[in-house]
Coordinates of C-alpha atoms and ligand atoms in Angstrom, one line a residue:
X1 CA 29.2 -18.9 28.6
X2 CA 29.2 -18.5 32.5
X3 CA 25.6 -17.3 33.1
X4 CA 23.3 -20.0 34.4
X5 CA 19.9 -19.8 35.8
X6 CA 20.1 -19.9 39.6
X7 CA 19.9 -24.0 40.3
X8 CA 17.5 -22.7 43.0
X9 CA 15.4 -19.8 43.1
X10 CA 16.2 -17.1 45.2
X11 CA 14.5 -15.0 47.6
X12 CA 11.8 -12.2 46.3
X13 CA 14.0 -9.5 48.3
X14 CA 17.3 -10.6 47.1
X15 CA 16.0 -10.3 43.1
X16 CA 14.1 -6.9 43.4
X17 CA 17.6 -5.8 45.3
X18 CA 19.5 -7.0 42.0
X19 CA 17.2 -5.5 39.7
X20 CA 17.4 -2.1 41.6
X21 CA 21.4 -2.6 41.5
X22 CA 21.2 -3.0 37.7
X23 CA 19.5 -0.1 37.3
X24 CA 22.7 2.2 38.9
X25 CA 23.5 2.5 35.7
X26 CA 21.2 3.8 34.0
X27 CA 21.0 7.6 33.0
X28 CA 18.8 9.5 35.4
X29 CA 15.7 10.0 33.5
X30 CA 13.2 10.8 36.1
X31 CA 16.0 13.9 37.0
X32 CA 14.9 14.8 33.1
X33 CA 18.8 13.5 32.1
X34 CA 17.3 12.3 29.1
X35 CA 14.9 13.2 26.4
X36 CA 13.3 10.9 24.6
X37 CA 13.6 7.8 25.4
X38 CA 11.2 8.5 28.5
X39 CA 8.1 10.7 29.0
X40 CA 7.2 10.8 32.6
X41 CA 4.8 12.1 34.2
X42 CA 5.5 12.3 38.2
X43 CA 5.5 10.4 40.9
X44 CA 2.1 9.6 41.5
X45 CA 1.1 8.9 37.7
X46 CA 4.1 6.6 37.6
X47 CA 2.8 4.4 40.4
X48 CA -0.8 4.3 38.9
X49 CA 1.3 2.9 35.6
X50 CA 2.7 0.1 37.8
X51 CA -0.1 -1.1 39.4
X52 CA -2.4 -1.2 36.3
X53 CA 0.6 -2.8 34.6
X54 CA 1.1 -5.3 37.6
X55 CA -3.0 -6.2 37.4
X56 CA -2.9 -7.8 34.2
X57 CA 0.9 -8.4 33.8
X58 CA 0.0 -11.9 32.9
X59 CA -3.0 -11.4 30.4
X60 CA -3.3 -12.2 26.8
X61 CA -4.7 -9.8 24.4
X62 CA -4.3 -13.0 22.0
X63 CA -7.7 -14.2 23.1
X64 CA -10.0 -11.6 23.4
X65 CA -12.9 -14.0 24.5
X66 CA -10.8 -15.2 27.2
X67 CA -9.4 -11.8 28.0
X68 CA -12.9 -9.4 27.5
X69 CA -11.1 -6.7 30.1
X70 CA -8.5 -6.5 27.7
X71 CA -10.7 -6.2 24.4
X72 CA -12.6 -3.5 26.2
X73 CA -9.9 -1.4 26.8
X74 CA -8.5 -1.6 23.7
X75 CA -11.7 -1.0 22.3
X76 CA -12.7 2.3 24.7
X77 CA -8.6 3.3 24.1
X78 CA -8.8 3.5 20.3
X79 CA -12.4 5.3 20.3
X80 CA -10.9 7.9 22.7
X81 CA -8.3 8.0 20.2
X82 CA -10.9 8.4 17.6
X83 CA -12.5 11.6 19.0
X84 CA -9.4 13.1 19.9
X85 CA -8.4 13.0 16.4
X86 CA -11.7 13.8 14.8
X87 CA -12.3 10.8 12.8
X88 CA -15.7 9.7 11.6
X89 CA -18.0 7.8 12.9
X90 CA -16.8 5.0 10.7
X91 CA -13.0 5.2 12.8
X92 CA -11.6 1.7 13.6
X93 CA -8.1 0.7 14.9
X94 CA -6.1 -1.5 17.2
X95 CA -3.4 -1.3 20.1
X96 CA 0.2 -2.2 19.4
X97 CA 3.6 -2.3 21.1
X98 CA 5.0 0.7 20.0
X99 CA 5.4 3.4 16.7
X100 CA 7.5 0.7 15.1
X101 CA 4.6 -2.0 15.3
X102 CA 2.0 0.5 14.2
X103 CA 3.8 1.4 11.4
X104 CA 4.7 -2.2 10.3
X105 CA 1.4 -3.2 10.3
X106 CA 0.2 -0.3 8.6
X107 CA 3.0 -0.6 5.6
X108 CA 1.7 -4.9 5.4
X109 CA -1.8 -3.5 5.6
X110 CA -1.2 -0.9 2.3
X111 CA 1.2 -3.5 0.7
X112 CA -2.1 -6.4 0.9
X113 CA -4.3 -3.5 0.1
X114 CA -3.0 -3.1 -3.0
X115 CA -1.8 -6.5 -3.8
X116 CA -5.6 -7.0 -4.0
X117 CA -6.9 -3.7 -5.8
X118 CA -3.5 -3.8 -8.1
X119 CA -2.3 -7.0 -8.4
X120 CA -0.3 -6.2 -11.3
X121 CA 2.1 -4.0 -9.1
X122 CA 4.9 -6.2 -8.9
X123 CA 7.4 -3.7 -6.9
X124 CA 5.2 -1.2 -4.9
X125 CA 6.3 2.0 -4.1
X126 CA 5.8 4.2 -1.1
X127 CA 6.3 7.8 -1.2
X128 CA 7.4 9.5 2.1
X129 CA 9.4 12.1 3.4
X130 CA 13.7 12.0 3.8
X131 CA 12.6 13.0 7.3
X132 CA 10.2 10.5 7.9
X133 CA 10.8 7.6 10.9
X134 CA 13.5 4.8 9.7
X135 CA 10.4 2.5 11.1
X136 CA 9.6 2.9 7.5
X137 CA 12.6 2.1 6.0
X138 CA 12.5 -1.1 8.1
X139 CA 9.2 -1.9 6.9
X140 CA 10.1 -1.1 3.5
X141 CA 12.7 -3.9 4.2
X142 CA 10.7 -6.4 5.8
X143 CA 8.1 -6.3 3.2
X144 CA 9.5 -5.6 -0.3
X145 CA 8.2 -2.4 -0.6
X146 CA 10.3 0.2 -2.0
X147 CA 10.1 3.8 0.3
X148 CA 10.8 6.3 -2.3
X149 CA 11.9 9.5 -0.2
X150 CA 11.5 13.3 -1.4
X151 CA 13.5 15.8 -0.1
X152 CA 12.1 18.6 2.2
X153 CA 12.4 22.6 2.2
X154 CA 14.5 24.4 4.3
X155 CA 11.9 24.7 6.8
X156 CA 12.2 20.9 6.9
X157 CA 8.4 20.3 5.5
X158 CA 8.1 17.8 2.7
X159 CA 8.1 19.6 -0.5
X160 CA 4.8 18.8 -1.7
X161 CA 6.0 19.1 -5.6
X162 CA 8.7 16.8 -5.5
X163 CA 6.4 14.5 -3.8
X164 CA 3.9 14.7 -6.7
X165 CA 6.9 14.5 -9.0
X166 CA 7.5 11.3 -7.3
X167 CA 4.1 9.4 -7.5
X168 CA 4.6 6.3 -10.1
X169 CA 2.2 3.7 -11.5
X170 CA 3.6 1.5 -8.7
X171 CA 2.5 3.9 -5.7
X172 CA 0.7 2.4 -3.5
X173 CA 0.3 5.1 -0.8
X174 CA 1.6 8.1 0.5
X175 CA 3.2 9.0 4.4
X176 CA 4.4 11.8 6.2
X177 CA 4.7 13.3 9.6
X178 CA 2.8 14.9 12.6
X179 CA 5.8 15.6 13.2
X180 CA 8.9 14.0 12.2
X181 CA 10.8 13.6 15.3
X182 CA 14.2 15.2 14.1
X183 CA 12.6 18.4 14.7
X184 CA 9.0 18.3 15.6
X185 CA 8.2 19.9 12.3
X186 CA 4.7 19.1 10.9
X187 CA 4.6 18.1 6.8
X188 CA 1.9 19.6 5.1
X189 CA -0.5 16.9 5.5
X190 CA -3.4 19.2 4.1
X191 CA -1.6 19.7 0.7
X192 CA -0.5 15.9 0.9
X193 CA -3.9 15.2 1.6
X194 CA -5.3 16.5 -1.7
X195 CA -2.2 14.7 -3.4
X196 CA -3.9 11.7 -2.4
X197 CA -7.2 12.3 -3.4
X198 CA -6.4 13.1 -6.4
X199 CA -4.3 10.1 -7.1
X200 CA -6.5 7.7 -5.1
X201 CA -4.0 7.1 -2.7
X202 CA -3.8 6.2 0.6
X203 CA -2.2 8.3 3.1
X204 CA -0.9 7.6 6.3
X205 CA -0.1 10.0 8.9
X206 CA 3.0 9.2 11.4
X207 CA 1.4 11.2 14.6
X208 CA 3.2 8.6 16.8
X209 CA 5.0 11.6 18.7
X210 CA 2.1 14.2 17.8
X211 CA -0.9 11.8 18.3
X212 CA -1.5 12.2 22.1
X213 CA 0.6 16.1 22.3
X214 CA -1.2 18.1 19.1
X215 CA -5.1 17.8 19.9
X216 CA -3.8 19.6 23.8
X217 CA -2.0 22.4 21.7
X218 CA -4.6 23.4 19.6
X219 CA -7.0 23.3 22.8
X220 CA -4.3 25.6 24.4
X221 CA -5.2 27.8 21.3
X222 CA -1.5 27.7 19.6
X223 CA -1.4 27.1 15.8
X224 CA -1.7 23.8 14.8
X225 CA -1.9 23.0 10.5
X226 CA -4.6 19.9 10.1
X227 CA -3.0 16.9 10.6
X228 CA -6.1 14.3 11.5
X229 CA -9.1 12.9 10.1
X230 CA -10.2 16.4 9.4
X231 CA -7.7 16.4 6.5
X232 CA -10.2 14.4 3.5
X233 CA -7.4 12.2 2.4
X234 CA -5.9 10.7 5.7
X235 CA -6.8 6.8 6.0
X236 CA -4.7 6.3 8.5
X237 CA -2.7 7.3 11.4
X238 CA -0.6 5.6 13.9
X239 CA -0.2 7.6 17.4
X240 CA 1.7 6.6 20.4
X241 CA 0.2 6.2 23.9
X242 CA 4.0 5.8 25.2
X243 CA 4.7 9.0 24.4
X244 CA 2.8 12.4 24.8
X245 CA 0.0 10.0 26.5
X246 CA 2.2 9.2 29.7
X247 CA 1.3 5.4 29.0
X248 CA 3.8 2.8 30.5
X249 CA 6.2 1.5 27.6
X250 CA 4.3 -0.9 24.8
X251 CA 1.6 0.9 23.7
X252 CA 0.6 2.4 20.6
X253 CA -2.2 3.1 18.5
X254 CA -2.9 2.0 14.5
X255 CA -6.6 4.2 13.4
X256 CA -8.1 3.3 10.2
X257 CA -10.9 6.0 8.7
X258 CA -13.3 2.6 8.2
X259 CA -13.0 -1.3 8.2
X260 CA -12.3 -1.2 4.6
X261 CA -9.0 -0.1 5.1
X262 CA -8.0 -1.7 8.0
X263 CA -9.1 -5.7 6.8
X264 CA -6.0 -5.6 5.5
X265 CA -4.1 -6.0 8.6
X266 CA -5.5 -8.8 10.0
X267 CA -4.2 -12.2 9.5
X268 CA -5.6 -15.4 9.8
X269 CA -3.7 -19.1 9.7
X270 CA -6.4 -21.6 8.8
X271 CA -4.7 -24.9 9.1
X272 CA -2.6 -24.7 12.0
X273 CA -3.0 -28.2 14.2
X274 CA -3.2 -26.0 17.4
X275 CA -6.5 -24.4 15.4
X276 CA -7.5 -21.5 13.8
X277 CA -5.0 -18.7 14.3
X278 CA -6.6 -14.7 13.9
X279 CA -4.3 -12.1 14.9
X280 CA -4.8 -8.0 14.2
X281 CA -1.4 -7.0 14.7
X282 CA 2.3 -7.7 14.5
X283 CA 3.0 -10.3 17.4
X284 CA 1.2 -13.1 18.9
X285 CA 1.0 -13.0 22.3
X286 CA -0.6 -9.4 22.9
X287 CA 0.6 -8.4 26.6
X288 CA -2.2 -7.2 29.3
X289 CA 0.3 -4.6 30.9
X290 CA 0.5 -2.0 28.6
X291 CA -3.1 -2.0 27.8
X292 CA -3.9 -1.8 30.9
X293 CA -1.1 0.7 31.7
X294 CA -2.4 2.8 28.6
X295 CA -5.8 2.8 29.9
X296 CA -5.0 3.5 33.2
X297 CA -2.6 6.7 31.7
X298 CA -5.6 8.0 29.8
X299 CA -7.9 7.8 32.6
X300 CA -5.9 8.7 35.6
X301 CA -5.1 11.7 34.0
X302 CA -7.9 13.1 32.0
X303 CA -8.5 16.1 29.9
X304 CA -7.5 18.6 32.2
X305 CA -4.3 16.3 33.6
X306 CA -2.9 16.3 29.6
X307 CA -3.5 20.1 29.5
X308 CA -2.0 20.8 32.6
X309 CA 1.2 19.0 31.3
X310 CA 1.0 20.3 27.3
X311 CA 0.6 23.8 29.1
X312 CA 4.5 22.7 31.3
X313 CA 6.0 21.3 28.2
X314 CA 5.4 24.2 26.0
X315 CA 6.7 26.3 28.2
X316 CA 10.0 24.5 29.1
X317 CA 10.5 23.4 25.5
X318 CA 9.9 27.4 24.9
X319 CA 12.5 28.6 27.5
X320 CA 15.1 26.1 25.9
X321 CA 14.6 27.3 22.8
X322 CA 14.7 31.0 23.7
X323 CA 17.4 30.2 25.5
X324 CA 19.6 28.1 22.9
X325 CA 18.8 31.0 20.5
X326 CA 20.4 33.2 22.9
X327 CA 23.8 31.5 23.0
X328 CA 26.2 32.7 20.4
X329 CA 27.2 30.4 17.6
X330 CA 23.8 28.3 18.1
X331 CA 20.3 28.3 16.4
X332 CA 17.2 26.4 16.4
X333 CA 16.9 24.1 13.5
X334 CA 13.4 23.6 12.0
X335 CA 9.8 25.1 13.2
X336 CA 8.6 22.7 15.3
X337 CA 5.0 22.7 16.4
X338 CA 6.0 23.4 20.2
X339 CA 7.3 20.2 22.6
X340 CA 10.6 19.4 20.8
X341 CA 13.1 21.5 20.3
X342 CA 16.2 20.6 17.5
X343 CA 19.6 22.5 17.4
X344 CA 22.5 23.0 15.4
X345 CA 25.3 25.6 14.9
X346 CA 24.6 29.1 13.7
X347 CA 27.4 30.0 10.4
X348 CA 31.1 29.8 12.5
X349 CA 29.7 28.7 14.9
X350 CA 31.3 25.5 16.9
X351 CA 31.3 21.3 15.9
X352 CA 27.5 20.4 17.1
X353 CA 28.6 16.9 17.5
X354 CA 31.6 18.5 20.2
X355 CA 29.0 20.1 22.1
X356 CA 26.6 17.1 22.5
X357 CA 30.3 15.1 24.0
X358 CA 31.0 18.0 26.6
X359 CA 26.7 17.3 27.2
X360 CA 27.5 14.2 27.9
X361 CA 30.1 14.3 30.0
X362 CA 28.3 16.9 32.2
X363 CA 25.5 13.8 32.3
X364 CA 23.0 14.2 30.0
X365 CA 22.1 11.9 27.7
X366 CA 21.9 13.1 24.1
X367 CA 20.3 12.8 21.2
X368 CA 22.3 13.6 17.9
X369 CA 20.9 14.2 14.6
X370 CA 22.6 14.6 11.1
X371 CA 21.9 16.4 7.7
X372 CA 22.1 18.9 9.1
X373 CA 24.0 18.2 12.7
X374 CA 21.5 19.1 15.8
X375 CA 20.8 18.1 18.9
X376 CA 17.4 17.0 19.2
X377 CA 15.1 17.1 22.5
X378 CA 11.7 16.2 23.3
X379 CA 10.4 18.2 26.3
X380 CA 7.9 16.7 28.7
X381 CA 6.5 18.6 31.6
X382 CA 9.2 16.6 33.2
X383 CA 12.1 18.5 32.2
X384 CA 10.5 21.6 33.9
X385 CA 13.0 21.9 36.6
X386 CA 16.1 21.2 34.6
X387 CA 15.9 23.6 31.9
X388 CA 18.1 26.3 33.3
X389 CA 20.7 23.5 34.1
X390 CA 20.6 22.3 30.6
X391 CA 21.1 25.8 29.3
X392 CA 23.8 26.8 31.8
X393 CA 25.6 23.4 30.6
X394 CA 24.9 24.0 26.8
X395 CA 26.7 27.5 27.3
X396 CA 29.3 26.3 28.8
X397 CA 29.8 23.2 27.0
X398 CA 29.8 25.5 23.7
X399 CA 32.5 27.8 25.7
X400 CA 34.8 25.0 26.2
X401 CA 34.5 23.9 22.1
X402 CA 34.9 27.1 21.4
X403 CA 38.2 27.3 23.3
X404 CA 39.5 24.1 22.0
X405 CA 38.3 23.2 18.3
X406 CA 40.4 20.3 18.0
X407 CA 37.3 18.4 20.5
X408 CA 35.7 18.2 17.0
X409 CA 38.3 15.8 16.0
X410 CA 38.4 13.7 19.4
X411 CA 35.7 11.1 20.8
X412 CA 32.4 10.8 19.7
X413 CA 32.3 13.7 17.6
X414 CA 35.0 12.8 15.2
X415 CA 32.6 9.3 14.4
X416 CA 29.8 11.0 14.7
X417 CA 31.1 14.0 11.9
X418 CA 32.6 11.1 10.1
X419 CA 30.0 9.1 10.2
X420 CA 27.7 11.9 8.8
X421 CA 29.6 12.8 6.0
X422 CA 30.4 9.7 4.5
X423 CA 28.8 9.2 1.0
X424 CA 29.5 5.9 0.9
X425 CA 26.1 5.4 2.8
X426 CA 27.1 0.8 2.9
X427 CA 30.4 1.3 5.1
X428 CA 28.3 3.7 7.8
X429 CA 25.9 0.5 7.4
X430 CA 28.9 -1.7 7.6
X431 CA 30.7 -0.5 11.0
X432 CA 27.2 0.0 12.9
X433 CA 27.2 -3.6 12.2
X434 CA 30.1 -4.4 13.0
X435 CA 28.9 -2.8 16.7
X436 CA 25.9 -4.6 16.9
X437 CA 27.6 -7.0 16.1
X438 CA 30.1 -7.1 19.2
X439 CA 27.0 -6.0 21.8
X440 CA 25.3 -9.6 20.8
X441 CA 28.8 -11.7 20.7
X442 CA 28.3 -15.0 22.1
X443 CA 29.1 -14.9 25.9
X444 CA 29.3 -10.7 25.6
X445 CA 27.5 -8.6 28.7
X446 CA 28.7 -5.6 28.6
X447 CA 30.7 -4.7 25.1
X448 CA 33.6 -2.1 24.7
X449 CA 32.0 -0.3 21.8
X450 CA 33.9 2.4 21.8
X451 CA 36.9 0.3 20.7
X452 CA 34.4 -1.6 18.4
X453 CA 33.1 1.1 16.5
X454 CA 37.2 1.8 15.1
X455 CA 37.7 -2.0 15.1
X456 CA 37.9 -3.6 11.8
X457 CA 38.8 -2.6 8.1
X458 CA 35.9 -0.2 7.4
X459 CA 37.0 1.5 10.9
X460 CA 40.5 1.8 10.0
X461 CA 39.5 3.2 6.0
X462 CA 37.2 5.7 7.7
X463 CA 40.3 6.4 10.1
X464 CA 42.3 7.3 7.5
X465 CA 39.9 9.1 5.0
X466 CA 38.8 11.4 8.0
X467 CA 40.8 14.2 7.7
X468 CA 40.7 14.1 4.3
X469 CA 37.1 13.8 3.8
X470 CA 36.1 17.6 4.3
X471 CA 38.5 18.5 1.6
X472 CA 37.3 15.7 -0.6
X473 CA 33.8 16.2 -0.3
X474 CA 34.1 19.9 -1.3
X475 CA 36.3 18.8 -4.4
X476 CA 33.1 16.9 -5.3
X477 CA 30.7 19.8 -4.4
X478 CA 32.5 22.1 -6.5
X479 CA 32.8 19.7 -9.5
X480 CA 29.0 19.1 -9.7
X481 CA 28.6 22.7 -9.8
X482 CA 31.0 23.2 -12.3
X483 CA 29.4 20.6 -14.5
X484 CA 25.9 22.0 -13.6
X485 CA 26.4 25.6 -14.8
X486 CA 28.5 24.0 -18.1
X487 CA 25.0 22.1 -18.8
Ligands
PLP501 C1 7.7 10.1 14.5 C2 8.0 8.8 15.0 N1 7.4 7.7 14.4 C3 7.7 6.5 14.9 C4 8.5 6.2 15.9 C5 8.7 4.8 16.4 O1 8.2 4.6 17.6 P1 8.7 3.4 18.6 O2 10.1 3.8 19.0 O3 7.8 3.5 19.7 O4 8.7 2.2 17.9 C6 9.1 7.3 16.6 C7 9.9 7.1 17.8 O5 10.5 8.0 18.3 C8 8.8 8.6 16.1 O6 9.3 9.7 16.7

């Protein structure tokens, strides 16, 4: 270990100057280099972000009596929230750190729901979505439940039968997605809805991405399916203010239709020597920045702010998916309700994962999907200015696959096809370990993952199956049909 803390502090200009080096780095996200990971919303909005989030950088949502600015914005936040997504009078909720927290606390909530309306579920089963967010999965893992997954249609909705087909004596809820971020496609929450109902379920929506972006599209008139309150058997929904709601990073929303749902998620320690401990959420210390930073968002830009920036991201997430459509061998993958855009090779046409590598390497930073392979992007109004770039780089990054197949089976791509296609679903699990692995190694700054990811025996079987693989998993395609059409 070499890194020490400074044996005496240094001066304020010579830290901010570090911190700014750090940041060379970094992928150039407010040049719209990257899609997700970032929604910005200019210049001036960015600053208003800083300073809110500078103002109460050292509060503590922990103690709302000590902290009453805090409580109030969360409290005026999640009624905004409220309207916005048409729930009752009744509509409670709480702010979070992010999607991930919302939906934690929301699968605890359903699991101690249940645990006290059905205690005599032992193993409790939620039914979901295969496209659903893997913060579910994690949940799932955290807290015993089991997240039964149904397959969607080809238009990448949740097929509503198989869902029903999946409901057990042990279900103790239902999710899906508004929309599921692979490719911004909206479940048929309305159908879902009425699944619920009629099995007294719970359902909770995942708006995390939609929350703050659907309520402006409708307003701009496009079609939007019912996704909210409106929808009788919603009883919760978790929407992210650090997405479509330009709030700085760590905020998120969890909205419960009433109280009775949402007493679930609180937790309170009685006995603790240091007194009694009452917390809503996931983590203790609740920091004053993002709430602040998340109020601030909402109110520096107001009603006509978010529609002046749905109205900029529909129309750039539009022109790239005109424009994608346009190139030969390409297609848009999924019907996505507007801002995000997914997509994957047309029939012949070139290795998807190739393409995102020659992406790369022209300096965009990209998000790859699987089952099927796309490239996934969500548009912001700040990726205005860069969408003919992107498409000019897409065409000619498809050009140069085109010209040289064998990219497929160099770089990233050939892990990332691998990777994809490997049925044995523990040794993908095994080698992104093994990465994660290497990026926390004692004394490690900066890891070499590329060499990591082939390192080890897993690495080297994959290595070896590779080529093989496309061969063998046909083999076992055509033998399962075979046996199918024999029974
Ligand atoms: C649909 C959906 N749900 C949940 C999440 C998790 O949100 P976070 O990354 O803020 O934890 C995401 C993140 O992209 C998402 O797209």
């Amino acid at each position: 270990m070499t890194v020490r803390i400074p044996a005496h502090g240094q001066p304020v200009d010579q830290v901010l100057a570090e911190l700014a080096a750090m940041r060379q780095t970094d992928t150039d996200w407010k040049g719209g280099r990257v899609f997700s990971l970032v929604y910005h919303a200019g210049e001036e909005h960015a600053r208003l972000l800083e300073r809110a989030h500078a103002m109460y950088a050292s509060g503590n949502l922990l103690n709302p009596m000590a902290f009453q600015s805090l409580r109030r914005m969360e409290a005026e936040v999640t009624q905004a929230a409220a309207a916005l997504f048409h729930g009752p009078p009744s509509t409670v909720g709480a702010l979070t750190s992010g999607g991930t927290e919302s939906i934690l606390v929301a699968v605890a909530a359903l699991r101690d729901r249940a645990r006290r309306k059905r205690p005599w579920i032992r193993r409790p089963v939620i039914v979901a979505p295969r496209t659903i967010h893997p913060a579910f999965d994690k949940a799932a893992h955290y807290y015993g439940v089991t997240l039964r997954k149904v397959d969607v249609d080809a238009d990448m909705r949740v097929d509503v039968a198989a869902m029903a087909r999946a409901i057990c004596r042990r279900t103790i809820a239902l999710a899906a997605s508004a929309p599921q971020y692979a490719h911004g496609v909206i479940d048929p929450i309305e159908a879902v809805g009425e699944l619920a109902v009629r099995h007294r379920l719970p359902l909770h929506v995942d708006a995390c991405i939609g929350g703050f972006a659907l309520p402006w599209v409708e307003r701009l008139g496009r079609p939007v399916p019912p996704w909210d309150f409106r929808v009788p058997g919603v009883t919760s929904i978790s929407a992210d203010l650090h997405k479509y709601a330009y709030a700085g990073k760590g905020a998120s929303l969890l909205l419960w239709r009433s109280m009775a749902d949402m007493r679930h998620q609180f937790f309170i320690a009685t006995d603790f020597p240091g007194g009694i401990y009452a917390s809503p959420t996931m983590i203790g210390t609740r920091p004053g920045g993002p709430v602040a930073a998340a109020w601030a968002a909402l109110h520096g830009l107001g009603e006509d702010g978010f529609l002046r920036l749905t109205r900029d991201t529909l129309e750039t997430a539009d022109k790239i998916r005109a424009g994608v459509a346009a190139i030969p061998g390409l297609k848009v993958v999924g019907d996505s309700f507007g801002t995000v855009v997914a997509w994957g090779a047309a029939p012949g046409g070139p290795d998807v994962f190739a393409v995102a590598d020659r992406l790369e390497a022209r300096g965009w930073s990209i998000d790859r999907g699987q089952h099927p392979a796309t490239v996934h992007l969500t548009c912001t109004a700040n990726h205005k200015a860069i969408a003919d770039r992107y498409l000019a780089d897409v065409a000619a990054a498809v050009a140069e696959v085109v010209a040289d197949p064998s990219l497929a089976k160099s770089g990233s791509a050939a892990m990332y096809g691998m990777m994809a296609k490997v049925p044995v679903r523990g040794m993908v699990a095994y080698s992104v370990r093994k990465v994660l692995e290497a990026m926390y190694a004692p004394g490690v700054i900066v890891p070499d993952l590329e060499a990591t990811a082939g390192d080890g025996v897993v690495g080297k079987v994959l290595e070896r199956v590779g080529p093989h693989l496309d061969r063998a998993l046909d083999g076992v395609a055509a033998l399962r049909a075979r046996l199918r059409r024999a029974s």
